[in-house]
């Protein structure tokens, strides 16, 4: 008899409530780890695009977009595209769009960074929709310094490693793409 994962057993015994509980508990644990590192380091280890990433990991672990490779490629491309657009347009020294106001430069940077991220991820066949939020976080100047960008990369690595490991420990085989 094949073994079933904790997710499958929870879904079978409690339906959507079981699957939702699995995603809720594991997503909270994963984000709590990133948040704890952020609190201890006084750096932004918790940012908006990690939310949809952990939701993919624990709600839809078999989707290609939820695989570790797609996650790392997606956020990596998003970080680089966002930073490239932000710095190419000379926006790195002005206040971020949410606090300083949305400028035409921010609009161009946001559009270009999402478009570039989408194009590259399509070309390399590594979809990860939460990367669209990552690239906007950077291109709109919300997180933009080299230290903040490295912190984002560290948080993405941590969350990906935890998500993948937790699913494996609990018998859920994520997509290997």
JSON list of C-alpha atoms in Angstrom, two decimals, residues 43-44 47 78-80 82-88 90-101 103 106 109 134-153:
[
{"chain": "A", "resi": 43, "resn": "UNK", "atom": "CA", "xyz": [16.85, 43.52, 8.54]},
{"chain": "A", "resi": 44, "resn": "UNK", "atom": "CA", "xyz": [13.76, 43.02, 6.30]},
{"chain": "A", "resi": 47, "resn": "UNK", "atom": "CA", "xyz": [8.37, 41.05, 2.78]},
{"chain": "A", "resi": 78, "resn": "UNK", "atom": "CA", "xyz": [12.70, 39.53, -10.10]},
{"chain": "A", "resi": 79, "resn": "UNK", "atom": "CA", "xyz": [15.37, 40.95, -7.79]},
{"chain": "A", "resi": 80, "resn": "UNK", "atom": "CA", "xyz": [17.78, 41.58, -10.64]},
{"chain": "A", "resi": 82, "resn": "UNK", "atom": "CA", "xyz": [13.78, 45.27, -10.25]},
{"chain": "A", "resi": 83, "resn": "UNK", "atom": "CA", "xyz": [17.22, 46.53, -9.23]},
{"chain": "A", "resi": 84, "resn": "UNK", "atom": "CA", "xyz": [18.29, 46.96, -12.84]},
{"chain": "A", "resi": 85, "resn": "UNK", "atom": "CA", "xyz": [15.25, 49.08, -13.66]},
{"chain": "A", "resi": 86, "resn": "UNK", "atom": "CA", "xyz": [15.45, 51.08, -10.42]},
{"chain": "A", "resi": 87, "resn": "UNK", "atom": "CA", "xyz": [19.12, 51.93, -10.88]},
{"chain": "A", "resi": 88, "resn": "UNK", "atom": "CA", "xyz": [18.92, 52.39, -14.68]},
{"chain": "A", "resi": 90, "resn": "UNK", "atom": "CA", "xyz": [18.22, 56.72, -11.34]},
{"chain": "A", "resi": 91, "resn": "UNK", "atom": "CA", "xyz": [15.52, 56.10, -8.73]},
{"chain": "A", "resi": 92, "resn": "UNK", "atom": "CA", "xyz": [17.77, 54.62, -6.05]},
{"chain": "A", "resi": 93, "resn": "UNK", "atom": "CA", "xyz": [18.27, 57.92, -4.21]},
{"chain": "A", "resi": 94, "resn": "UNK", "atom": "CA", "xyz": [14.68, 59.13, -4.11]},
{"chain": "A", "resi": 95, "resn": "UNK", "atom": "CA", "xyz": [12.03, 58.04, -1.58]},
{"chain": "A", "resi": 96, "resn": "UNK", "atom": "CA", "xyz": [10.16, 54.82, -2.36]},
{"chain": "A", "resi": 97, "resn": "UNK", "atom": "CA", "xyz": [6.87, 55.16, -4.22]},
{"chain": "A", "resi": 98, "resn": "UNK", "atom": "CA", "xyz": [4.64, 54.32, -1.23]},
{"chain": "A", "resi": 99, "resn": "UNK", "atom": "CA", "xyz": [6.12, 57.05, 0.98]},
{"chain": "A", "resi": 100, "resn": "UNK", "atom": "CA", "xyz": [7.45, 59.63, -1.49]},
{"chain": "A", "resi": 101, "resn": "UNK", "atom": "CA", "xyz": [4.70, 59.35, -4.05]},
{"chain": "A", "resi": 103, "resn": "UNK", "atom": "CA", "xyz": [6.60, 59.17, -9.93]},
{"chain": "A", "resi": 106, "resn": "UNK", "atom": "CA", "xyz": [8.52, 54.47, -10.73]},
{"chain": "A", "resi": 109, "resn": "UNK", "atom": "CA", "xyz": [10.47, 50.94, -13.60]},
{"chain": "A", "resi": 134, "resn": "UNK", "atom": "CA", "xyz": [9.43, 40.84, -5.69]},
{"chain": "A", "resi": 135, "resn": "UNK", "atom": "CA", "xyz": [10.36, 42.86, -8.76]},
{"chain": "A", "resi": 136, "resn": "UNK", "atom": "CA", "xyz": [7.82, 45.57, -7.87]},
{"chain": "A", "resi": 137, "resn": "UNK", "atom": "CA", "xyz": [9.08, 45.76, -4.27]},
{"chain": "A", "resi": 138, "resn": "UNK", "atom": "CA", "xyz": [12.51, 46.56, -5.67]},
{"chain": "A", "resi": 139, "resn": "UNK", "atom": "CA", "xyz": [11.64, 48.67, -8.72]},
{"chain": "A", "resi": 140, "resn": "UNK", "atom": "CA", "xyz": [9.33, 50.89, -6.66]},
{"chain": "A", "resi": 141, "resn": "UNK", "atom": "CA", "xyz": [12.18, 51.45, -4.21]},
{"chain": "A", "resi": 142, "resn": "UNK", "atom": "CA", "xyz": [10.57, 49.78, -1.19]},
{"chain": "A", "resi": 143, "resn": "UNK", "atom": "CA", "xyz": [13.68, 47.66, -0.64]},
{"chain": "A", "resi": 144, "resn": "UNK", "atom": "CA", "xyz": [16.59, 48.90, -2.69]},
{"chain": "A", "resi": 145, "resn": "UNK", "atom": "CA", "xyz": [19.94, 49.10, -0.93]},
{"chain": "A", "resi": 146, "resn": "UNK", "atom": "CA", "xyz": [22.51, 46.37, -1.59]},
{"chain": "A", "resi": 147, "resn": "UNK", "atom": "CA", "xyz": [22.09, 45.18, 2.03]},
{"chain": "A", "resi": 148, "resn": "UNK", "atom": "CA", "xyz": [18.31, 44.99, 1.63]},
{"chain": "A", "resi": 149, "resn": "UNK", "atom": "CA", "xyz": [18.61, 43.12, -1.67]},
{"chain": "A", "resi": 150, "resn": "UNK", "atom": "CA", "xyz": [21.01, 40.60, -0.13]},
{"chain": "A", "resi": 151, "resn": "UNK", "atom": "CA", "xyz": [18.61, 40.22, 2.79]},
{"chain": "A", "resi": 152, "resn": "UNK", "atom": "CA", "xyz": [15.78, 39.51, 0.35]},
{"chain": "A", "resi": 153, "resn": "UNK", "atom": "CA", "xyz": [17.90, 36.87, -1.37]}
]
